[in-house]
Every structure is written in C-alpha cells, then in structure tokens.
Coordinates of C-alpha atoms in Angstrom, one line a residue:
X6 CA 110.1 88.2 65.6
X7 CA 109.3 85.5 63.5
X8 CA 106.3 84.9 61.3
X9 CA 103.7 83.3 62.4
X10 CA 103.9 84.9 66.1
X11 CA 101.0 85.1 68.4
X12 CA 99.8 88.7 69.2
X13 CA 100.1 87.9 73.0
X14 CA 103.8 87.6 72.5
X15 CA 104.3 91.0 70.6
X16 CA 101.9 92.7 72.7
X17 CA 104.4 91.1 76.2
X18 CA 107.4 92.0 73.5
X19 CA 105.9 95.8 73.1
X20 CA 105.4 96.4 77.1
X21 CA 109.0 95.4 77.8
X22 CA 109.9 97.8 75.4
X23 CA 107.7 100.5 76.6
X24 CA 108.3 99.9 80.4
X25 CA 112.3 99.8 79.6
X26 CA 112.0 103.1 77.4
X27 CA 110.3 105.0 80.1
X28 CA 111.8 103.3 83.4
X29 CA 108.8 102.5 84.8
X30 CA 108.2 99.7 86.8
X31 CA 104.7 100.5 87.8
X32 CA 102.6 97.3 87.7
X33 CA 98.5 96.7 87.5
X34 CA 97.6 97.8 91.3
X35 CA 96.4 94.5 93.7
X36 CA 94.6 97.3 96.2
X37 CA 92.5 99.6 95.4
X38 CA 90.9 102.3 98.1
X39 CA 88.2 105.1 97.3
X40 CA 87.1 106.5 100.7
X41 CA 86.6 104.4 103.4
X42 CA 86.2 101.4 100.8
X43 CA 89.3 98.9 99.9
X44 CA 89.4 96.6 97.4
X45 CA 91.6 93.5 97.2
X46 CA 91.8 92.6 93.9
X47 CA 93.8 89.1 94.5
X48 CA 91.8 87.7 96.9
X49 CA 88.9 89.8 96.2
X50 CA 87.9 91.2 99.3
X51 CA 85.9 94.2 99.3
X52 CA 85.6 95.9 103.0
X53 CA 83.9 99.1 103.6
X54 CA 84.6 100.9 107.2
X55 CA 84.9 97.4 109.5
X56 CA 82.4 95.3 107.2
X57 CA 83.5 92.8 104.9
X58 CA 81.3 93.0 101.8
X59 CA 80.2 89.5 100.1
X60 CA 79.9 90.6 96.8
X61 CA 78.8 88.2 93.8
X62 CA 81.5 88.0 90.7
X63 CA 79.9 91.0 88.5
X64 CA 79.0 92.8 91.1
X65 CA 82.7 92.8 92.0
X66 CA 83.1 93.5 88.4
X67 CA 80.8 96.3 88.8
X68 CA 82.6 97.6 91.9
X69 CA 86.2 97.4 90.3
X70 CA 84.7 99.3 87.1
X71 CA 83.4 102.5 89.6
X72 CA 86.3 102.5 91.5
X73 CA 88.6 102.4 88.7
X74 CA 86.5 105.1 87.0
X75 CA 86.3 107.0 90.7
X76 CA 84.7 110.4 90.3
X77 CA 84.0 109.8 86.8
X78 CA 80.2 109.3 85.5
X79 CA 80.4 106.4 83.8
X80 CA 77.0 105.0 81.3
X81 CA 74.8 102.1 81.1
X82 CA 76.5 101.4 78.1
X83 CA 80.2 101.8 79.2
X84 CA 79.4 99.4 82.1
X85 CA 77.3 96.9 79.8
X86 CA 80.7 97.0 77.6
X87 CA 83.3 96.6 80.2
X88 CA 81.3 94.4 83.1
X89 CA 79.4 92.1 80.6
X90 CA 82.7 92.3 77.6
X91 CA 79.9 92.2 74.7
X92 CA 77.0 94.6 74.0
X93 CA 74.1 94.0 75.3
X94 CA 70.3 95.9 74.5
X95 CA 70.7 99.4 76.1
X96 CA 67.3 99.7 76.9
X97 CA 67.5 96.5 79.3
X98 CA 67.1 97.0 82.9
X99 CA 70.0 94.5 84.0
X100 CA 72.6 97.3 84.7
X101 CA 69.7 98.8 86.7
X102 CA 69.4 95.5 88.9
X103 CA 72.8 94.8 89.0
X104 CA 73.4 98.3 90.2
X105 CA 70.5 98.6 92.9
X106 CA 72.1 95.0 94.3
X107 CA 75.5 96.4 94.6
X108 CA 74.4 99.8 96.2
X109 CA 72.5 97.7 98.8
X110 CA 75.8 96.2 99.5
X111 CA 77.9 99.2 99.2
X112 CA 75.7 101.9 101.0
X113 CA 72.8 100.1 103.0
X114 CA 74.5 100.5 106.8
X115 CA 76.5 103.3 106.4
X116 CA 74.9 107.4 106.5
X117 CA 77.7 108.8 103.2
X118 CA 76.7 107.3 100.1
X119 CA 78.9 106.2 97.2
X120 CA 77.3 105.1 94.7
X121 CA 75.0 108.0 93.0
X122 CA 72.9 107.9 90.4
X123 CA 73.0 110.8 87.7
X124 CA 69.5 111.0 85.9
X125 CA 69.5 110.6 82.2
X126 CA 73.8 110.0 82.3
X127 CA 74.6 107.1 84.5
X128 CA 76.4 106.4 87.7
X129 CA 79.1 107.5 89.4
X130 CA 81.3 106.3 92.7
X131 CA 82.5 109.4 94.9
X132 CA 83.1 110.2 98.4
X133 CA 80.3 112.7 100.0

C-alpha cells in the first residue's frame, strides 16, 4: 500500500487476506434466532412466537447486543459501551429504563421469560 492510505482500506485489505488464508467465506449473519425469537437484522424485524415486536432503534440495539451475547451475562457497563458507543455514568439508571422497556416488549404476553435479570452482575438473554 501506499502512504498516506486510509485505515478502512487496510483493515478491507487485512480481511481479504484473512478470509483467503483460512477459506472462509462466512459473512456477518442477516438472521439471528434465540428460542422462539428471530431477528432480522436488514429490515429489522424482531418477531417473537407469531407477534411482530415494534421495537424503538436502541432497544433494537439492546436486543441485537443480548442476543449476540445469548446465554452470556453481560453488565450495565458492557451494554452502556456497545449500545450507547461512548461511556456513560454507571451509576445512571438509563440501562435500567431502557432494559424494563425492552422486557415489556420481549416477555409481556408470553409465560417463558428471556430476558433475566442477575442481581448485583447484569442481564442476561436465555431460553427457560
């Protein structure tokens, strides 16, 4: 490459190299399913059992982030870092909020919760 390059172009150049070195084709998934939830993350549909979900952008943010992290407790923190891309106050109650909205979504009509709370750790998404 030559100098000055942008670092979009050698990270595209380093990928190519990468995916050609180990043969692998595999792409960023479109679809992503945990349970009897689906996740469409083109046209970013969201559809639990037969219900399509209306979900507000960071609470699909939110959503992607759990499912994506799927039977792994995640923080306040982590999601502050990853939902919100800066860092935010931890003591601040908007993960909290953000969290009770999507779970209202997520679990209000349906008897097997996903979304659970771990006391003192943070959240996790997993399939009763």
């Amino acid at each position: 490459m030559v100098k000055p390059f942008a670092f979009s172009e050698l990270l595209a150049r380093v990928q190519a190299l990468l995916r050609r070195a180990t043969g692998s084709t595999a792409v960023e998934p479109t679809r992503m399913k945990v349970g009897d939830l689906s996740m469409n993350l083109l046209s970013r549909d969201v559809i639990r059992g037969d219900e399509k979900l209306d979900l507000q952008a960071r609470e699909f943010a939110l959503l992607e982030y759990l499912v994506r992290n799927a039977g792994r407790v995640v923080s306040k923190t982590m999601i502050l870092e990853h939902v919100w891309d800066y860092s935010f106050d931890p003591q601040t109650n908007v993960v909290d909020v953000l969290v009770c909205r999507l779970r209202n979504k997520v679990d209000r009509n349906f008897t097997d919760k996903m979304i659970h709370t771990i006391r003192g750790v943070g959240y996790v998404l997993k399939v009763s």
